[in-house]
């Protein structure tokens, strides 16, 4: 894969680029912070994996710092207020599940859905990023695969017990993800990303993970089209 920007006319210092980047940068900083909080919460819910989950959480904290550096490099202030609202619904679903000790739901949200969303977004951003952010994002995305693997392995091992819970969590969360994607579409386009590719990459990666944990192709079609308006 070539790393030449698709959109050669991107000006990383233009007002419109920096305006959109302030929201995107806020989203990834807040997203990494929430991922950190979620892994620490999971560390308490899964005593036999506490150490590993704290380790994964610490990576998220470093990701936050790394993306803060990307904003500073472009002299952009991340719009954290926007970002907090952006994640509010997803955070609420996670917190309710955590309070009810619904481990499978929490893992599906953080380790599958959010990580697949992040991997799709970061991989789409890398070819159009400035040099500084590209290197950082490449190293961040390598970590995100580990976070995805953790959840996929646990859900696979406990698939029969939690199949119905996983389906209901998917049902609750995917419409929120599509809404978030629509909300970020214009800013993502301004920084050179492509919404269609982002959606495709998310569906492919998420579908592959669902297959890995035990769902059939037909079930995956139903699960991934949930809330897309075709399911
Ligand atoms: C999990 O480790 C992190 C969760 C972060 C979620 C980020 C979602 C990104 C949404 C679309 C913006 C992509 C732009 C990427 C630029 C760095
Ligand atoms: Fe991360
Ligand atoms: Fe992660």
PDB file of C-alpha atoms and ligand atoms in Angstrom:
ATOM      1  CA  UNK A   1       0.000   0.000   0.000  1.00  0.00           C
ATOM      2  CA  UNK A   2       1.314   3.425  -0.913  1.00  0.00           C
ATOM      3  CA  UNK A   3       1.292   6.067   1.765  1.00  0.00           C
ATOM      4  CA  UNK A   4       0.868   8.960  -0.676  1.00  0.00           C
ATOM      5  CA  UNK A   5      -2.124  11.058   0.381  1.00  0.00           C
ATOM      6  CA  UNK A   6      -5.212  10.356  -1.768  1.00  0.00           C
ATOM      7  CA  UNK A   7      -6.129  14.006  -1.665  1.00  0.00           C
ATOM      8  CA  UNK A   8      -2.954  15.854  -2.646  1.00  0.00           C
ATOM      9  CA  UNK A   9      -4.597  19.208  -2.068  1.00  0.00           C
ATOM     10  CA  UNK A  10      -4.849  18.761   1.723  1.00  0.00           C
ATOM     11  CA  UNK A  11      -3.486  21.766   3.564  1.00  0.00           C
ATOM     12  CA  UNK A  12      -2.887  20.718   7.178  1.00  0.00           C
ATOM     13  CA  UNK A  13      -2.622  24.329   8.281  1.00  0.00           C
ATOM     14  CA  UNK A  14      -5.717  25.732   6.560  1.00  0.00           C
ATOM     15  CA  UNK A  15      -8.520  27.012   8.779  1.00  0.00           C
ATOM     16  CA  UNK A  16     -11.008  24.459   7.471  1.00  0.00           C
ATOM     17  CA  UNK A  17      -8.641  21.516   8.025  1.00  0.00           C
ATOM     18  CA  UNK A  18      -7.789  22.681  11.543  1.00  0.00           C
ATOM     19  CA  UNK A  19     -11.429  23.360  12.385  1.00  0.00           C
ATOM     20  CA  UNK A  20     -12.434  19.816  11.417  1.00  0.00           C
ATOM     21  CA  UNK A  21      -9.330  18.376  13.022  1.00  0.00           C
ATOM     22  CA  UNK A  22     -10.227  20.011  16.343  1.00  0.00           C
ATOM     23  CA  UNK A  23     -13.348  17.826  16.510  1.00  0.00           C
ATOM     24  CA  UNK A  24     -11.733  14.661  15.116  1.00  0.00           C
ATOM     25  CA  UNK A  25      -8.779  15.092  17.468  1.00  0.00           C
ATOM     26  CA  UNK A  26     -11.215  15.638  20.362  1.00  0.00           C
ATOM     27  CA  UNK A  27     -13.043  12.446  19.394  1.00  0.00           C
ATOM     28  CA  UNK A  28      -9.948  10.268  19.353  1.00  0.00           C
ATOM     29  CA  UNK A  29      -8.609  11.758  22.604  1.00  0.00           C
ATOM     30  CA  UNK A  30     -11.960  11.228  24.325  1.00  0.00           C
ATOM     31  CA  UNK A  31     -12.343   7.789  22.691  1.00  0.00           C
ATOM     32  CA  UNK A  32      -8.972   6.668  24.037  1.00  0.00           C
ATOM     33  CA  UNK A  33      -9.870   8.039  27.486  1.00  0.00           C
ATOM     34  CA  UNK A  34     -13.163   6.123  27.484  1.00  0.00           C
ATOM     35  CA  UNK A  35     -11.356   2.993  26.323  1.00  0.00           C
ATOM     36  CA  UNK A  36      -8.991   3.409  29.287  1.00  0.00           C
ATOM     37  CA  UNK A  37     -11.928   3.792  31.697  1.00  0.00           C
ATOM     38  CA  UNK A  38     -13.710   0.802  30.136  1.00  0.00           C
ATOM     39  CA  UNK A  39     -10.688  -1.505  30.436  1.00  0.00           C
ATOM     40  CA  UNK A  40     -10.223  -0.562  34.086  1.00  0.00           C
ATOM     41  CA  UNK A  41     -13.897  -1.291  34.666  1.00  0.00           C
ATOM     42  CA  UNK A  42     -13.537  -4.652  32.887  1.00  0.00           C
ATOM     43  CA  UNK A  43     -10.483  -5.416  35.033  1.00  0.00           C
ATOM     44  CA  UNK A  44     -12.793  -5.357  38.048  1.00  0.00           C
ATOM     45  CA  UNK A  45     -15.526  -7.385  36.374  1.00  0.00           C
ATOM     46  CA  UNK A  46     -13.110 -10.128  35.252  1.00  0.00           C
ATOM     47  CA  UNK A  47     -10.860 -10.920  38.235  1.00  0.00           C
ATOM     48  CA  UNK A  48      -9.066 -13.734  36.387  1.00  0.00           C
ATOM     49  CA  UNK A  49      -7.901 -11.226  33.743  1.00  0.00           C
ATOM     50  CA  UNK A  50      -7.336  -8.161  35.915  1.00  0.00           C
ATOM     51  CA  UNK A  51      -3.643  -7.756  35.191  1.00  0.00           C
ATOM     52  CA  UNK A  52      -3.980  -8.131  31.442  1.00  0.00           C
ATOM     53  CA  UNK A  53      -6.907  -5.706  31.305  1.00  0.00           C
ATOM     54  CA  UNK A  54      -5.024  -3.082  33.300  1.00  0.00           C
ATOM     55  CA  UNK A  55      -2.138  -3.537  30.876  1.00  0.00           C
ATOM     56  CA  UNK A  56      -4.470  -2.997  27.889  1.00  0.00           C
ATOM     57  CA  UNK A  57      -5.975   0.034  29.632  1.00  0.00           C
ATOM     58  CA  UNK A  58      -2.571   1.623  30.124  1.00  0.00           C
ATOM     59  CA  UNK A  59      -1.990   1.377  26.388  1.00  0.00           C
ATOM     60  CA  UNK A  60      -5.159   3.421  25.866  1.00  0.00           C
ATOM     61  CA  UNK A  61      -3.853   6.087  28.179  1.00  0.00           C
ATOM     62  CA  UNK A  62      -0.673   6.318  26.095  1.00  0.00           C
ATOM     63  CA  UNK A  63      -2.820   6.531  22.953  1.00  0.00           C
ATOM     64  CA  UNK A  64      -4.581   9.519  24.430  1.00  0.00           C
ATOM     65  CA  UNK A  65      -1.245  11.238  25.046  1.00  0.00           C
ATOM     66  CA  UNK A  66      -0.087  10.393  21.524  1.00  0.00           C
ATOM     67  CA  UNK A  67      -3.160  11.931  19.901  1.00  0.00           C
ATOM     68  CA  UNK A  68      -2.841  14.998  22.117  1.00  0.00           C
ATOM     69  CA  UNK A  69       0.615  15.431  20.597  1.00  0.00           C
ATOM     70  CA  UNK A  70      -0.892  15.214  17.067  1.00  0.00           C
ATOM     71  CA  UNK A  71      -3.217  18.127  17.861  1.00  0.00           C
ATOM     72  CA  UNK A  72      -0.423  20.189  19.400  1.00  0.00           C
ATOM     73  CA  UNK A  73       1.747  19.546  16.363  1.00  0.00           C
ATOM     74  CA  UNK A  74      -0.886  21.239  14.149  1.00  0.00           C
ATOM     75  CA  UNK A  75      -1.558  23.887  16.824  1.00  0.00           C
ATOM     76  CA  UNK A  76      -5.126  22.654  17.164  1.00  0.00           C
ATOM     77  CA  UNK A  77      -7.172  22.693  20.375  1.00  0.00           C
ATOM     78  CA  UNK A  78      -9.189  19.470  20.630  1.00  0.00           C
ATOM     79  CA  UNK A  79     -12.918  20.090  21.061  1.00  0.00           C
ATOM     80  CA  UNK A  80     -13.405  17.850  24.090  1.00  0.00           C
ATOM     81  CA  UNK A  81     -16.888  19.117  24.880  1.00  0.00           C
ATOM     82  CA  UNK A  82     -18.105  18.043  21.451  1.00  0.00           C
ATOM     83  CA  UNK A  83     -16.308  14.716  21.900  1.00  0.00           C
ATOM     84  CA  UNK A  84     -17.921  13.991  25.252  1.00  0.00           C
ATOM     85  CA  UNK A  85     -21.354  14.458  23.734  1.00  0.00           C
ATOM     86  CA  UNK A  86     -20.312  12.354  20.754  1.00  0.00           C
ATOM     87  CA  UNK A  87     -19.647   9.371  23.055  1.00  0.00           C
ATOM     88  CA  UNK A  88     -22.450   9.990  25.570  1.00  0.00           C
ATOM     89  CA  UNK A  89     -24.937   7.339  24.336  1.00  0.00           C
ATOM     90  CA  UNK A  90     -22.302   4.657  23.950  1.00  0.00           C
ATOM     91  CA  UNK A  91     -20.881   5.430  27.383  1.00  0.00           C
ATOM     92  CA  UNK A  92     -24.333   5.172  28.918  1.00  0.00           C
ATOM     93  CA  UNK A  93     -24.980   1.727  27.422  1.00  0.00           C
ATOM     94  CA  UNK A  94     -21.568   0.527  28.666  1.00  0.00           C
ATOM     95  CA  UNK A  95     -22.116   1.889  32.166  1.00  0.00           C
ATOM     96  CA  UNK A  96     -25.561   0.374  32.569  1.00  0.00           C
ATOM     97  CA  UNK A  97     -24.180  -2.998  31.437  1.00  0.00           C
ATOM     98  CA  UNK A  98     -21.236  -2.694  33.830  1.00  0.00           C
ATOM     99  CA  UNK A  99     -23.562  -1.889  36.733  1.00  0.00           C
ATOM    100  CA  UNK A 100     -25.545  -5.028  35.879  1.00  0.00           C
ATOM    101  CA  UNK A 101     -22.342  -7.107  35.639  1.00  0.00           C
ATOM    102  CA  UNK A 102     -23.081  -7.872  31.976  1.00  0.00           C
ATOM    103  CA  UNK A 103     -19.537  -8.763  31.034  1.00  0.00           C
ATOM    104  CA  UNK A 104     -20.344 -10.005  27.529  1.00  0.00           C
ATOM    105  CA  UNK A 105     -22.100  -6.738  26.716  1.00  0.00           C
ATOM    106  CA  UNK A 106     -19.189  -4.674  28.058  1.00  0.00           C
ATOM    107  CA  UNK A 107     -16.670  -6.711  26.074  1.00  0.00           C
ATOM    108  CA  UNK A 108     -18.728  -6.511  22.905  1.00  0.00           C
ATOM    109  CA  UNK A 109     -18.948  -2.730  23.213  1.00  0.00           C
ATOM    110  CA  UNK A 110     -15.316  -1.979  24.085  1.00  0.00           C
ATOM    111  CA  UNK A 111     -13.302  -4.819  22.694  1.00  0.00           C
ATOM    112  CA  UNK A 112     -15.242  -5.539  19.518  1.00  0.00           C
ATOM    113  CA  UNK A 113     -17.348  -2.566  18.412  1.00  0.00           C
ATOM    114  CA  UNK A 114     -15.199   0.343  19.616  1.00  0.00           C
ATOM    115  CA  UNK A 115     -11.920  -1.314  18.658  1.00  0.00           C
ATOM    116  CA  UNK A 116     -13.224  -2.238  15.174  1.00  0.00           C
ATOM    117  CA  UNK A 117     -14.447   1.341  14.794  1.00  0.00           C
ATOM    118  CA  UNK A 118     -11.042   2.664  15.872  1.00  0.00           C
ATOM    119  CA  UNK A 119      -9.106   0.258  13.611  1.00  0.00           C
ATOM    120  CA  UNK A 120     -11.262   1.170  10.595  1.00  0.00           C
ATOM    121  CA  UNK A 121     -10.918   4.895  11.345  1.00  0.00           C
ATOM    122  CA  UNK A 122      -7.176   4.845  12.003  1.00  0.00           C
ATOM    123  CA  UNK A 123      -6.414   2.735   8.929  1.00  0.00           C
ATOM    124  CA  UNK A 124      -8.423   5.156   6.803  1.00  0.00           C
ATOM    125  CA  UNK A 125      -6.729   8.153   8.338  1.00  0.00           C
ATOM    126  CA  UNK A 126      -3.127   6.913   7.948  1.00  0.00           C
ATOM    127  CA  UNK A 127      -2.848   7.516   4.149  1.00  0.00           C
ATOM    128  CA  UNK A 128      -4.119  11.108   4.474  1.00  0.00           C
ATOM    129  CA  UNK A 129      -2.429  12.069   7.773  1.00  0.00           C
ATOM    130  CA  UNK A 130       0.406  14.561   8.186  1.00  0.00           C
ATOM    131  CA  UNK A 131       3.800  12.869   8.657  1.00  0.00           C
ATOM    132  CA  UNK A 132       3.845  13.281  12.417  1.00  0.00           C
ATOM    133  CA  UNK A 133       0.323  11.923  12.965  1.00  0.00           C
ATOM    134  CA  UNK A 134       0.828   9.100  10.465  1.00  0.00           C
ATOM    135  CA  UNK A 135       3.701   7.567  12.431  1.00  0.00           C
ATOM    136  CA  UNK A 136       1.798   7.889  15.689  1.00  0.00           C
ATOM    137  CA  UNK A 137      -1.406   6.435  14.281  1.00  0.00           C
ATOM    138  CA  UNK A 138       0.461   3.471  12.777  1.00  0.00           C
ATOM    139  CA  UNK A 139       1.838   2.522  16.162  1.00  0.00           C
ATOM    140  CA  UNK A 140      -1.516   3.076  17.898  1.00  0.00           C
ATOM    141  CA  UNK A 141      -3.435   0.891  15.463  1.00  0.00           C
ATOM    142  CA  UNK A 142      -1.006  -1.997  16.039  1.00  0.00           C
ATOM    143  CA  UNK A 143      -2.065  -1.957  19.731  1.00  0.00           C
ATOM    144  CA  UNK A 144      -5.771  -1.858  18.882  1.00  0.00           C
ATOM    145  CA  UNK A 145      -5.558  -5.294  17.262  1.00  0.00           C
ATOM    146  CA  UNK A 146      -4.496  -6.703  20.652  1.00  0.00           C
ATOM    147  CA  UNK A 147      -7.543  -5.121  22.291  1.00  0.00           C
ATOM    148  CA  UNK A 148      -9.794  -6.653  19.669  1.00  0.00           C
ATOM    149  CA  UNK A 149      -8.139 -10.068  20.104  1.00  0.00           C
ATOM    150  CA  UNK A 150      -8.713 -10.075  23.855  1.00  0.00           C
ATOM    151  CA  UNK A 151     -12.470  -9.574  23.540  1.00  0.00           C
ATOM    152  CA  UNK A 152     -12.826 -11.950  20.606  1.00  0.00           C
ATOM    153  CA  UNK A 153     -11.031 -14.731  22.518  1.00  0.00           C
ATOM    154  CA  UNK A 154     -13.194 -14.325  25.643  1.00  0.00           C
ATOM    155  CA  UNK A 155     -16.451 -14.109  23.701  1.00  0.00           C
ATOM    156  CA  UNK A 156     -15.481 -17.162  21.665  1.00  0.00           C
ATOM    157  CA  UNK A 157     -14.796 -19.178  24.795  1.00  0.00           C
ATOM    158  CA  UNK A 158     -18.113 -18.163  26.345  1.00  0.00           C
ATOM    159  CA  UNK A 159     -20.124 -18.046  23.127  1.00  0.00           C
ATOM    160  CA  UNK A 160     -22.919 -20.489  23.920  1.00  0.00           C
ATOM    161  CA  UNK A 161     -23.581 -19.009  27.360  1.00  0.00           C
ATOM    162  CA  UNK A 162     -23.754 -15.423  26.140  1.00  0.00           C
ATOM    163  CA  UNK A 163     -24.942 -15.666  22.534  1.00  0.00           C
ATOM    164  CA  UNK A 164     -28.324 -14.054  23.252  1.00  0.00           C
ATOM    165  CA  UNK A 165     -26.730 -11.294  25.335  1.00  0.00           C
ATOM    166  CA  UNK A 166     -24.225 -10.545  22.562  1.00  0.00           C
ATOM    167  CA  UNK A 167     -27.064 -10.287  20.013  1.00  0.00           C
ATOM    168  CA  UNK A 168     -29.006  -7.918  22.203  1.00  0.00           C
ATOM    169  CA  UNK A 169     -25.919  -5.783  22.881  1.00  0.00           C
ATOM    170  CA  UNK A 170     -25.270  -5.590  19.134  1.00  0.00           C
ATOM    171  CA  UNK A 171     -28.882  -4.554  18.611  1.00  0.00           C
ATOM    172  CA  UNK A 172     -28.496  -1.719  21.100  1.00  0.00           C
ATOM    173  CA  UNK A 173     -25.096  -0.468  20.031  1.00  0.00           C
ATOM    174  CA  UNK A 174     -24.870  -0.599  16.230  1.00  0.00           C
ATOM    175  CA  UNK A 175     -27.522   2.086  15.596  1.00  0.00           C
ATOM    176  CA  UNK A 176     -25.466   4.344  17.891  1.00  0.00           C
ATOM    177  CA  UNK A 177     -22.331   3.620  15.845  1.00  0.00           C
ATOM    178  CA  UNK A 178     -24.067   4.473  12.530  1.00  0.00           C
ATOM    179  CA  UNK A 179     -25.285   7.724  14.065  1.00  0.00           C
ATOM    180  CA  UNK A 180     -21.761   8.559  15.260  1.00  0.00           C
ATOM    181  CA  UNK A 181     -20.394   7.861  11.774  1.00  0.00           C
ATOM    182  CA  UNK A 182     -22.950  10.204  10.215  1.00  0.00           C
ATOM    183  CA  UNK A 183     -22.090  12.844  12.762  1.00  0.00           C
ATOM    184  CA  UNK A 184     -18.383  12.764  11.905  1.00  0.00           C
ATOM    185  CA  UNK A 185     -18.843  12.431   8.134  1.00  0.00           C
ATOM    186  CA  UNK A 186     -18.265  16.044   7.094  1.00  0.00           C
ATOM    187  CA  UNK A 187     -15.216  16.521   9.316  1.00  0.00           C
ATOM    188  CA  UNK A 188     -13.766  13.185   8.221  1.00  0.00           C
ATOM    189  CA  UNK A 189     -14.171  14.233   4.572  1.00  0.00           C
ATOM    190  CA  UNK A 190     -12.516  17.568   5.222  1.00  0.00           C
ATOM    191  CA  UNK A 191      -9.401  15.834   6.519  1.00  0.00           C
ATOM    192  CA  UNK A 192      -9.330  13.601   3.442  1.00  0.00           C
ATOM    193  CA  UNK A 193     -11.074  10.494   4.745  1.00  0.00           C
ATOM    194  CA  UNK A 194     -13.824   8.545   3.001  1.00  0.00           C
ATOM    195  CA  UNK A 195     -17.012   7.583   4.838  1.00  0.00           C
ATOM    196  CA  UNK A 196     -17.937   4.721   2.524  1.00  0.00           C
ATOM    197  CA  UNK A 197     -14.514   3.073   2.976  1.00  0.00           C
ATOM    198  CA  UNK A 198     -14.756   3.620   6.714  1.00  0.00           C
ATOM    199  CA  UNK A 199     -18.131   1.865   6.889  1.00  0.00           C
ATOM    200  CA  UNK A 200     -16.924  -0.999   4.693  1.00  0.00           C
ATOM    201  CA  UNK A 201     -13.779  -1.507   6.745  1.00  0.00           C
ATOM    202  CA  UNK A 202     -15.786  -1.451   9.957  1.00  0.00           C
ATOM    203  CA  UNK A 203     -18.304  -4.015   8.682  1.00  0.00           C
ATOM    204  CA  UNK A 204     -15.569  -6.298   7.327  1.00  0.00           C
ATOM    205  CA  UNK A 205     -13.501  -6.197  10.523  1.00  0.00           C
ATOM    206  CA  UNK A 206     -16.510  -6.496  12.849  1.00  0.00           C
ATOM    207  CA  UNK A 207     -17.995  -9.290  10.731  1.00  0.00           C
ATOM    208  CA  UNK A 208     -14.715 -11.204  10.815  1.00  0.00           C
ATOM    209  CA  UNK A 209     -14.628 -10.899  14.597  1.00  0.00           C
ATOM    210  CA  UNK A 210     -18.207 -12.146  14.915  1.00  0.00           C
ATOM    211  CA  UNK A 211     -17.294 -15.095  12.715  1.00  0.00           C
ATOM    212  CA  UNK A 212     -14.266 -15.815  14.874  1.00  0.00           C
ATOM    213  CA  UNK A 213     -16.376 -15.941  18.037  1.00  0.00           C
ATOM    214  CA  UNK A 214     -18.883 -18.372  16.496  1.00  0.00           C
ATOM    215  CA  UNK A 215     -21.653 -16.658  14.492  1.00  0.00           C
ATOM    216  CA  UNK A 216     -22.729 -18.057  11.108  1.00  0.00           C
ATOM    217  CA  UNK A 217     -22.550 -15.982   7.926  1.00  0.00           C
ATOM    218  CA  UNK A 218     -26.319 -15.490   7.932  1.00  0.00           C
ATOM    219  CA  UNK A 219     -26.286 -14.351  11.553  1.00  0.00           C
ATOM    220  CA  UNK A 220     -23.425 -11.941  10.784  1.00  0.00           C
ATOM    221  CA  UNK A 221     -25.417 -10.392   7.928  1.00  0.00           C
ATOM    222  CA  UNK A 222     -28.321  -9.822  10.315  1.00  0.00           C
ATOM    223  CA  UNK A 223     -26.100  -8.487  13.078  1.00  0.00           C
ATOM    224  CA  UNK A 224     -24.046  -6.065  10.986  1.00  0.00           C
ATOM    225  CA  UNK A 225     -27.011  -4.612   9.102  1.00  0.00           C
ATOM    226  CA  UNK A 226     -28.726  -3.827  12.416  1.00  0.00           C
ATOM    227  CA  UNK A 227     -29.863  -0.239  12.407  1.00  0.00           C
ATOM    228  CA  UNK A 228     -28.415   0.444   8.946  1.00  0.00           C
ATOM    229  CA  UNK A 229     -31.922   0.649   7.561  1.00  0.00           C
ATOM    230  CA  UNK A 230     -31.589  -2.600   5.590  1.00  0.00           C
ATOM    231  CA  UNK A 231     -31.767  -5.128   8.450  1.00  0.00           C
TER     232      UNK A 231
HETATM  233  C1  LIG B   1      -9.928   2.495  21.303  1.00  0.00           C
HETATM  234  O1  LIG B   1      -8.662   2.146  21.627  1.00  0.00           O
HETATM  235  C2  LIG B   1     -10.037   3.886  20.894  1.00  0.00           C
HETATM  236  C3  LIG B   1     -11.378   4.342  20.510  1.00  0.00           C
HETATM  237  C4  LIG B   1     -11.399   5.565  19.669  1.00  0.00           C
HETATM  238  C5  LIG B   1     -12.544   5.644  18.740  1.00  0.00           C
HETATM  239  C6  LIG B   1     -12.291   6.567  17.621  1.00  0.00           C
HETATM  240  C7  LIG B   1     -13.349   6.649  16.608  1.00  0.00           C
HETATM  241  C8  LIG B   1     -12.952   7.545  15.477  1.00  0.00           C
HETATM  242  C9  LIG B   1     -14.064   8.134  14.690  1.00  0.00           C
HETATM  243  C10 LIG B   1     -13.761   8.732  13.371  1.00  0.00           C
HETATM  244  C11 LIG B   1     -12.614   9.653  13.215  1.00  0.00           C
HETATM  245  C12 LIG B   1     -11.413   9.076  12.615  1.00  0.00           C
HETATM  246  C13 LIG B   1     -10.236   9.903  12.478  1.00  0.00           C
HETATM  247  C14 LIG B   1      -8.973   9.339  12.927  1.00  0.00           C
HETATM  248  C15 LIG B   1      -7.967  10.391  13.149  1.00  0.00           C
HETATM  249  C16 LIG B   1      -6.907  10.133  14.095  1.00  0.00           C
HETATM  250 FE1  LIG B   2      -6.524   2.919  21.800  1.00  0.00          FE
HETATM  251 FE1  LIG B   3      -7.972   0.037  22.073  1.00  0.00          FE
END
